[in-house]
Coordinates of C-alpha atoms and ligand atoms in Angstrom, one line a residue:
M1 CA 0.0 0.0 0.0
S2 CA 1.4 3.4 -0.9
L3 CA 2.2 5.9 1.8
K4 CA -0.5 8.3 0.5
S5 CA -3.3 5.7 0.7
A6 CA -2.0 4.5 4.1
A7 CA -2.1 8.0 5.4
K8 CA -5.7 8.4 4.0
E9 CA -6.7 5.2 5.6
R10 CA -5.3 6.2 8.9
R11 CA -7.1 9.5 8.7
E12 CA -10.4 7.9 7.9
A13 CA -9.9 5.4 10.7
K14 CA -8.9 8.4 12.9
A15 CA -6.2 6.0 14.0
F16 CA -3.7 8.9 14.0
P17 CA -4.5 11.1 17.1
N18 CA -2.0 13.7 16.1
G19 CA -2.8 13.4 12.4
Y20 CA -2.5 15.6 9.5
V21 CA -5.6 17.8 9.5
M22 CA -4.5 21.4 9.3
S23 CA -7.5 22.6 11.4
M24 CA -6.7 20.9 14.7
K25 CA -6.5 22.6 18.0
F26 CA -5.1 21.6 21.4
I27 CA -7.3 22.4 24.4
I28 CA -5.4 22.4 27.7
Q29 CA -6.8 22.8 31.2
G30 CA -3.8 24.1 33.1
G31 CA -2.7 23.5 36.7
S32 CA -1.9 19.8 36.7
R33 CA 1.6 18.7 37.8
L34 CA 3.2 16.4 35.3
E35 CA 4.2 13.2 37.2
G36 CA 5.6 9.8 36.0
E37 CA 7.9 8.8 33.1
V38 CA 8.0 9.5 29.4
F39 CA 9.9 7.7 26.6
I40 CA 11.5 10.0 24.0
S41 CA 11.2 9.2 20.3
G42 CA 13.9 9.2 17.6
M43 CA 15.3 12.6 16.6
K44 CA 13.6 14.3 13.7
N45 CA 16.6 16.4 12.8
A46 CA 18.8 13.3 12.7
A47 CA 16.3 11.1 10.8
L48 CA 15.7 13.7 8.0
P49 CA 19.3 13.9 6.7
I50 CA 19.6 10.1 7.0
L51 CA 16.5 9.5 5.0
F52 CA 17.8 11.8 2.2
A53 CA 21.2 10.1 2.5
T54 CA 19.6 6.8 1.4
I55 CA 19.5 8.3 -2.1
L56 CA 23.3 7.8 -2.2
V57 CA 23.1 4.1 -1.3
G58 CA 21.0 2.5 -4.1
E59 CA 20.4 -0.6 -2.0
P60 CA 17.8 -1.4 0.8
C61 CA 18.4 0.4 4.1
I62 CA 16.4 -0.3 7.3
L63 CA 16.1 2.6 9.6
E64 CA 14.8 2.2 13.2
N65 CA 13.6 4.6 15.9
I66 CA 12.1 6.9 13.3
P67 CA 9.8 9.4 14.9
N68 CA 6.1 9.4 13.9
V69 CA 5.9 13.1 12.8
S70 CA 4.6 14.7 9.6
D71 CA 8.0 15.9 8.4
I72 CA 9.1 12.3 8.2
D73 CA 5.9 11.4 6.3
V74 CA 6.4 14.2 3.9
T75 CA 10.1 13.1 3.3
L76 CA 9.0 9.5 2.7
Q77 CA 6.4 10.8 0.3
I78 CA 9.0 12.7 -1.6
L79 CA 11.4 9.7 -1.8
E80 CA 8.5 7.4 -3.0
E81 CA 7.3 9.9 -5.6
M82 CA 10.9 10.1 -7.0
G83 CA 11.1 6.3 -7.4
A84 CA 12.3 4.9 -4.1
S85 CA 10.7 1.8 -2.7
V86 CA 9.4 2.7 0.8
T87 CA 8.1 0.1 3.2
R88 CA 6.9 0.9 6.7
L89 CA 8.0 -2.0 8.8
S90 CA 6.4 -0.7 12.0
A91 CA 5.3 2.7 13.5
T92 CA 9.0 3.6 14.0
S93 CA 10.9 1.6 11.4
V94 CA 11.1 1.8 7.6
Q95 CA 12.9 0.1 4.7
I96 CA 14.0 2.4 1.9
D97 CA 15.5 1.1 -1.4
T98 CA 16.6 3.8 -3.8
A99 CA 17.9 1.5 -6.6
N100 CA 15.3 3.0 -8.9
F101 CA 15.4 6.5 -7.6
N102 CA 14.9 9.0 -10.5
Q103 CA 16.9 12.3 -10.3
G104 CA 14.6 15.1 -11.3
T105 CA 12.4 17.8 -9.9
A106 CA 10.9 16.8 -6.6
P107 CA 7.2 17.5 -6.0
Y108 CA 7.2 21.2 -5.0
A109 CA 4.0 20.9 -3.0
L110 CA 5.9 18.7 -0.5
V111 CA 9.4 20.3 -0.9
K112 CA 8.1 23.7 0.2
R113 CA 6.8 22.3 3.5
M114 CA 10.2 21.9 5.2
R115 CA 13.7 23.1 5.3
A116 CA 15.2 19.6 5.1
S117 CA 14.2 19.4 1.5
T118 CA 17.5 21.2 0.8
Y119 CA 19.2 17.9 1.5
L120 CA 17.9 16.6 -1.8
L121 CA 20.5 18.9 -3.4
G122 CA 23.5 17.3 -1.7
A123 CA 22.2 13.7 -2.1
E124 CA 21.2 14.0 -5.8
L125 CA 24.4 15.9 -6.7
G126 CA 26.4 13.3 -4.9
R127 CA 24.9 10.4 -6.7
F128 CA 23.8 11.8 -10.1
H129 CA 26.1 14.9 -10.4
K130 CA 23.0 17.0 -10.9
A131 CA 20.1 18.2 -8.9
C132 CA 17.0 20.4 -9.2
V133 CA 15.0 21.3 -6.1
G134 CA 12.3 23.9 -5.5
W135 CA 13.1 26.6 -3.0
P136 CA 12.7 25.0 0.5
G137 CA 10.3 26.1 3.1
G138 CA 10.7 25.7 6.9
C139 CA 10.0 27.8 10.0
N140 CA 10.1 31.5 9.5
F141 CA 13.0 32.9 11.5
G142 CA 13.8 35.8 9.1
S143 CA 16.3 35.3 6.4
R144 CA 17.6 31.7 6.1
P145 CA 20.0 31.8 3.1
I146 CA 21.8 28.8 1.7
D147 CA 24.9 30.6 0.5
Q148 CA 27.2 28.3 2.5
H149 CA 25.5 25.2 0.9
M150 CA 26.2 26.7 -2.6
K151 CA 29.7 27.7 -1.6
G152 CA 30.4 24.1 -0.7
F153 CA 28.8 22.6 -3.9
E154 CA 30.7 25.0 -6.1
A155 CA 34.0 24.2 -4.4
L156 CA 33.4 20.5 -5.2
G157 CA 32.9 21.4 -8.9
A158 CA 29.2 22.0 -9.3
V159 CA 27.7 24.8 -11.3
S160 CA 24.6 26.4 -9.7
T161 CA 21.8 28.3 -11.3
T162 CA 18.5 29.5 -9.8
D163 CA 15.5 30.0 -12.1
S164 CA 11.7 29.7 -11.8
G165 CA 11.9 29.0 -8.1
C166 CA 14.2 26.1 -8.6
I167 CA 17.8 25.6 -7.5
R168 CA 19.8 23.7 -10.2
L169 CA 23.2 22.1 -9.7
S170 CA 25.3 20.2 -12.3
A171 CA 28.8 18.8 -12.2
E172 CA 29.4 17.3 -15.7
E173 CA 33.0 16.5 -14.8
G174 CA 32.0 14.9 -11.6
L175 CA 32.8 16.1 -8.1
V176 CA 36.4 16.4 -6.7
G177 CA 37.1 16.8 -3.0
K178 CA 38.2 20.2 -1.7
S179 CA 38.9 22.0 1.6
I180 CA 35.8 24.1 2.5
Y181 CA 35.6 26.7 5.2
F182 CA 32.1 27.8 6.3
D183 CA 31.7 31.5 7.2
M184 CA 29.3 30.5 9.9
V185 CA 28.4 27.2 11.6
S186 CA 25.5 25.7 9.6
V187 CA 23.8 22.4 10.3
G188 CA 22.2 22.3 6.9
A189 CA 25.3 23.2 5.0
T190 CA 27.4 20.7 6.9
V191 CA 24.8 18.0 6.1
N192 CA 24.7 18.9 2.4
I193 CA 28.4 18.9 1.8
M194 CA 28.8 15.6 3.7
L195 CA 26.2 14.2 1.3
A196 CA 27.7 15.6 -1.8
A197 CA 31.3 14.6 -0.9
T198 CA 30.7 11.0 0.2
L199 CA 31.0 9.6 -3.4
A200 CA 33.3 12.4 -4.7
E201 CA 36.8 11.8 -6.0
G202 CA 39.5 12.5 -3.3
V203 CA 39.2 14.1 0.1
T204 CA 36.9 16.9 1.3
V205 CA 37.6 18.8 4.5
I206 CA 34.8 20.8 6.1
D207 CA 36.2 23.5 8.4
N208 CA 34.0 25.3 10.9
A209 CA 31.5 22.4 10.6
A210 CA 28.4 22.0 12.8
R211 CA 29.0 19.7 15.8
E212 CA 25.5 18.7 16.6
P213 CA 24.7 15.0 17.6
H214 CA 22.7 14.7 14.4
I215 CA 25.8 15.4 12.3
V216 CA 27.5 12.6 14.1
D217 CA 24.5 10.4 13.5
L218 CA 24.6 11.1 9.8
A219 CA 28.3 10.3 9.6
N220 CA 27.7 7.0 11.6
F221 CA 24.9 6.1 9.2
L222 CA 27.0 6.8 6.1
N223 CA 30.0 5.0 7.5
S224 CA 27.7 2.0 8.2
C225 CA 27.0 2.0 4.5
G226 CA 30.7 2.0 3.6
A227 CA 31.6 5.7 3.6
S228 CA 34.8 7.1 5.0
I229 CA 34.0 10.1 7.2
S230 CA 36.0 11.1 10.3
G231 CA 35.9 14.1 12.7
A232 CA 32.1 14.4 12.9
G233 CA 31.2 16.1 16.2
T234 CA 34.3 18.3 15.9
S235 CA 34.5 21.5 13.8
V236 CA 36.7 19.7 11.2
I237 CA 35.1 16.8 9.3
K238 CA 37.1 14.8 6.7
I239 CA 35.3 12.9 4.0
R240 CA 37.3 10.5 1.9
G241 CA 35.3 9.8 -1.3
V242 CA 34.4 6.2 -2.0
S243 CA 33.1 4.6 -5.2
E244 CA 29.9 3.1 -3.9
L245 CA 27.8 2.4 -0.8
H246 CA 25.9 -0.6 0.4
G247 CA 22.7 -1.0 2.4
C248 CA 22.6 -1.3 6.2
R249 CA 20.4 -1.3 9.2
Y250 CA 20.6 1.8 11.4
T251 CA 19.0 3.1 14.6
I252 CA 18.4 6.9 14.9
I253 CA 19.5 8.7 18.1
P254 CA 16.9 10.0 20.6
D255 CA 15.5 13.5 20.1
M256 CA 17.4 15.8 22.5
I257 CA 14.9 18.7 21.8
E258 CA 11.9 16.6 22.6
A259 CA 13.7 15.5 25.8
G260 CA 14.5 19.1 26.7
T261 CA 10.9 20.1 26.0
F262 CA 9.6 17.5 28.5
M263 CA 12.2 18.5 31.0
V264 CA 11.0 22.1 30.9
A265 CA 7.4 21.1 31.0
A266 CA 8.0 19.2 34.2
A267 CA 9.8 22.1 35.7
A268 CA 7.0 24.6 34.7
T269 CA 4.3 22.5 36.2
G270 CA 6.3 21.7 39.4
G271 CA 6.1 17.9 38.8
T272 CA 8.6 15.1 39.0
V273 CA 9.2 13.4 35.6
T274 CA 11.7 10.7 34.5
V275 CA 12.6 11.4 30.8
R276 CA 13.7 8.0 29.4
S277 CA 15.5 6.7 26.3
I278 CA 17.8 9.7 25.9
I279 CA 21.5 10.4 25.9
P280 CA 22.0 12.8 28.9
K281 CA 25.1 14.4 27.4
H282 CA 23.0 15.7 24.5
V283 CA 20.8 17.7 26.9
E284 CA 23.6 18.9 29.3
S285 CA 23.2 22.6 28.4
V286 CA 19.4 22.3 29.2
T287 CA 20.2 20.5 32.4
A288 CA 22.7 23.2 33.4
K289 CA 20.2 26.0 32.8
L290 CA 17.4 24.2 34.7
C291 CA 19.8 23.6 37.6
E292 CA 20.8 27.3 37.6
M293 CA 17.0 28.0 38.0
G294 CA 16.9 25.7 41.1
V295 CA 15.3 22.8 39.3
G296 CA 16.5 19.3 40.3
V297 CA 18.0 17.2 37.5
E298 CA 19.4 13.7 38.3
E299 CA 21.3 12.1 35.4
L300 CA 21.0 8.3 34.8
D301 CA 22.6 6.3 32.0
D302 CA 19.8 6.8 29.5
A303 CA 17.4 9.1 31.4
V304 CA 17.2 12.2 33.6
I305 CA 14.9 12.7 36.5
V306 CA 13.5 16.3 36.8
S307 CA 12.2 17.4 40.2
P308 CA 10.6 20.8 41.1
A309 CA 12.5 23.9 42.3
T310 CA 11.5 25.2 45.7
E311 CA 11.6 28.6 44.1
L312 CA 12.5 29.2 40.4
Q313 CA 15.4 31.6 40.0
N314 CA 15.9 33.9 37.0
V315 CA 18.7 33.1 34.4
N316 CA 20.1 34.5 31.2
I317 CA 20.3 32.3 28.1
K318 CA 22.3 32.8 24.9
T319 CA 21.7 30.3 22.1
L320 CA 24.7 29.0 20.2
P321 CA 25.5 26.1 17.9
Y322 CA 26.1 22.8 19.7
P323 CA 27.5 22.3 22.3
G324 CA 26.1 25.7 23.2
F325 CA 22.5 26.2 24.4
P326 CA 20.3 25.0 21.5
T327 CA 18.2 27.6 19.7
D328 CA 15.5 25.0 19.3
M329 CA 15.1 25.0 23.1
H330 CA 14.8 28.8 23.5
P331 CA 11.0 29.3 23.1
Q332 CA 10.2 26.5 25.5
F333 CA 12.2 28.2 28.3
A334 CA 10.2 31.5 27.9
P335 CA 7.1 30.5 30.0
L336 CA 9.4 29.0 32.6
L337 CA 11.3 32.3 32.9
C338 CA 8.0 34.1 33.4
L339 CA 7.3 31.9 36.5
A340 CA 10.8 32.6 38.0
N341 CA 11.7 35.4 40.3
G342 CA 13.3 38.5 38.8
I343 CA 14.3 39.5 35.3
S344 CA 15.6 37.0 32.7
C345 CA 17.0 37.5 29.2
I346 CA 17.3 35.3 26.1
Q347 CA 19.8 36.3 23.4
E348 CA 19.1 34.5 20.1
G349 CA 22.6 33.8 18.7
V350 CA 21.7 31.6 15.8
F351 CA 18.7 33.0 13.8
E352 CA 17.9 36.5 12.7
T353 CA 14.7 36.5 14.8
R354 CA 12.8 33.8 16.7
F355 CA 10.6 35.8 19.0
R356 CA 7.2 35.7 17.2
Y357 CA 5.9 33.5 20.0
V358 CA 6.3 36.3 22.6
E359 CA 3.2 38.1 21.3
E360 CA 1.2 34.9 21.9
L361 CA 2.6 34.5 25.4
R362 CA 1.6 38.1 26.2
K363 CA -2.1 37.0 25.7
M364 CA -1.4 34.6 28.6
G365 CA -0.2 37.4 31.0
V366 CA 3.6 37.3 30.1
S367 CA 5.4 40.7 30.5
A368 CA 8.3 40.8 28.0
M369 CA 10.3 43.2 25.8
V370 CA 11.8 42.1 22.5
D371 CA 14.6 44.0 20.7
S372 CA 15.9 42.3 17.6
R373 CA 17.8 39.3 18.9
N374 CA 17.1 39.9 22.6
A375 CA 14.1 39.4 24.8
T376 CA 13.7 40.4 28.4
F377 CA 11.1 38.5 30.5
V378 CA 9.7 39.9 33.8
G379 CA 9.3 37.0 36.2
G380 CA 7.2 36.6 39.3
G381 CA 3.9 36.7 37.4
K382 CA 1.4 34.0 36.7
L383 CA 0.2 32.6 33.4
T384 CA -3.5 32.6 32.5
G385 CA -5.1 30.4 29.8
A386 CA -6.1 32.1 26.5
P387 CA -6.7 31.3 22.8
V388 CA -3.3 31.4 21.1
D389 CA -1.7 30.3 17.8
A390 CA 1.5 28.4 17.1
M391 CA 3.7 30.1 14.5
D392 CA 6.3 27.4 14.2
L393 CA 7.2 24.1 15.7
R394 CA 9.1 25.1 18.9
A395 CA 6.9 28.2 19.4
G396 CA 4.0 25.7 19.5
A397 CA 5.8 23.7 22.2
A398 CA 6.3 26.8 24.2
L399 CA 2.6 27.6 24.1
V400 CA 1.8 24.0 25.2
I401 CA 4.2 24.4 28.2
A402 CA 2.6 27.8 29.0
G403 CA -0.9 26.2 28.8
L404 CA 0.1 23.4 31.1
A405 CA 1.4 25.9 33.7
A406 CA -1.4 28.4 33.3
E407 CA -4.5 28.8 35.4
G408 CA -7.6 28.0 33.3
R409 CA -8.2 26.9 29.7
T410 CA -5.8 27.5 26.7
E411 CA -6.7 26.8 23.1
I412 CA -3.8 26.4 20.7
G413 CA -4.3 26.7 17.0
G414 CA -1.8 25.9 14.3
V415 CA -0.9 22.6 15.8
Q416 CA 0.1 21.2 12.4
Y417 CA 3.4 23.0 13.1
I418 CA 3.7 21.0 16.4
N419 CA 2.9 17.7 14.7
R420 CA 5.8 18.3 12.3
G421 CA 8.3 17.5 15.1
Y422 CA 6.7 16.0 18.1
D423 CA 5.7 12.3 18.1
N424 CA 2.3 11.8 19.9
L425 CA 2.8 14.8 22.1
V426 CA -0.8 14.7 23.4
G427 CA -0.6 11.0 24.3
K428 CA 2.7 11.4 26.1
L429 CA 1.5 14.5 28.1
R430 CA -1.8 12.8 29.0
A431 CA 0.1 9.8 30.4
L432 CA 1.9 12.3 32.7
G433 CA -1.4 13.6 33.9
A434 CA -1.9 16.6 31.7
K435 CA -5.5 17.7 30.9
I436 CA -5.0 18.1 27.1
E437 CA -7.2 17.1 24.2
V438 CA -7.1 17.4 20.4
V439 CA -10.2 19.1 18.7
D440 CA -10.8 18.6 15.0
L441 CA -12.3 21.8 13.6
P442 CA -14.8 21.3 10.7
S443 CA -12.7 22.3 7.6
D444 CA -10.2 19.5 7.2
E445 CA -7.2 20.2 4.9
E446 CA -4.8 17.3 4.4
I447 CA -1.0 17.9 4.3
L448 CA -0.4 14.8 2.2
E449 CA -2.9 15.6 -0.5
Ligands
EPZ501 C1 18.7 23.2 11.4 O1 18.2 24.2 10.5 C2 17.4 22.6 12.1 N1 16.5 22.1 11.1 C3 16.7 23.7 12.9 O2 15.7 23.1 13.6 C4 17.8 24.3 13.9 O3 17.2 25.4 14.6 C5 19.0 24.7 13.2 O4 19.6 23.7 12.4 C6 20.1 25.2 14.1 O5 20.4 24.1 15.0 C7 16.7 20.8 10.7 O6 17.6 20.1 11.1 C8 15.7 20.3 9.7 P1 21.6 26.4 10.1 P2 19.2 24.9 9.4 O7 21.9 26.2 8.7 O8 20.1 23.8 8.9 C9 22.5 30.9 8.7 C10 13.5 22.7 14.4 O9 12.8 23.4 15.2 N2 22.9 30.3 7.5 O10 22.4 25.8 11.1 O11 18.4 25.7 8.5 C11 21.0 30.7 9.0 O12 20.2 31.7 8.4 C12 14.3 23.4 13.4 O13 13.6 21.4 14.5 C13 23.4 31.2 6.5 O14 23.5 32.4 6.7 O15 20.1 25.8 10.3 C14 21.0 30.7 10.5 O16 21.0 32.1 10.9 C15 14.1 24.9 13.4 N3 23.8 30.6 5.3 C16 22.3 30.1 10.9 O17 23.1 30.2 9.8 C17 23.7 29.3 5.0 O18 24.1 28.9 3.9 C18 22.2 28.6 11.3 O19 21.4 27.9 10.3 C19 23.2 28.4 6.0 C20 22.8 29.0 7.3

């Protein structure tokens, strides 16, 4: 059964509680402490580059611990529509065989839905020495250029043109490894050059590379397929080109951002929650900030136990590339800072702007000032439930946390953004005692149609 018909069947059977309808809302009755344990899913931002990397392999790969989120479904749809054989083996595992993958223009209606579509460029260029991809979408954080991606492709020998909304790459003479220095740390550009260089002639060195755990996961996957990549996790990654890759079975790392989101939700509701199936080192900057606020965090081998602060203290946060404090955790901290004593500041060090969620939090009683890349939050207040709208994935998570901690009822619209990156968020929160439900509004619009 094709992915599209399977998705349609799931929708009809309503077997997909956090499904694809664009008109869903979360209704939260705040005030319940989260108590118990939650098991974290596989990492969206690790699974996406690895799914596109299967284009380089041309043989069956089995990927496990894949999160059940709409960005993954959109990616599997893109791969299938371009000729890959995609077989869902379970809710969290999939087999992908790209032997018959056709290089060409990916379906723009799907490509435009997410930033990760850019990875098609590196994967197709790496295998076919040409690529054509519509301009990618993704969360709106101001300008999100791809100049560093293009700098890397051109260094390897590709010629790039952009016309009618498509980015075209071609390397008629093939790709030859080079040393590439990134002007700024970029996860996407690091991923894309790793993909393009894996089958290139000679050695590619990426300097000032991103060091995120999902970069390491991509390198580990590619090496499991026979690639020769070293240095992932440091700022210098070396890729020795190989002639071909072979299939493999690979398990995706746990989602450090989902883990951090549940850690902050526990702290914001004053509950005690064990966050399981994680790599504690990946959330150590979140742990450090919560401890600075007076929250208890005990580290186990593959879990952390979060316990309430007697009194939440204010802190200052500056987001940076890994191992700095992750930008994808900045919105989730905002409601917590509002519950702490004193004044707290967040400085957004990665994106041009990421504070659109503050306007929504103001509707819930938050007092905050935003100036370009800095926001100041006045603590000591309380949050009150209100109708609000998610503007992007992590902003949506911030509003959920605020709703859980608020007095009264919160309605959150735009939850299709949240479903892009959180696997069964409602079910996991309910199991921890949250009073949250999903409401389908009348006009259904389906992402996968
Ligand atoms: C990835 O986005 C993630 N998305 C983002 O997560 C995450 O916030 C971001 O990395 C930083 O960690 C996925 O993995 C799918 P960047 P990406 O390239 O690759 C600038 C989420 O919530 N830049 O590291 O787009 C750029 O504008 C999402 O899961 C250039 O100027 O991020 C930004 O200011 C949101 N030129 C900064 O670098 C370039 O060529 C970092 O961007 C590339 C980037």
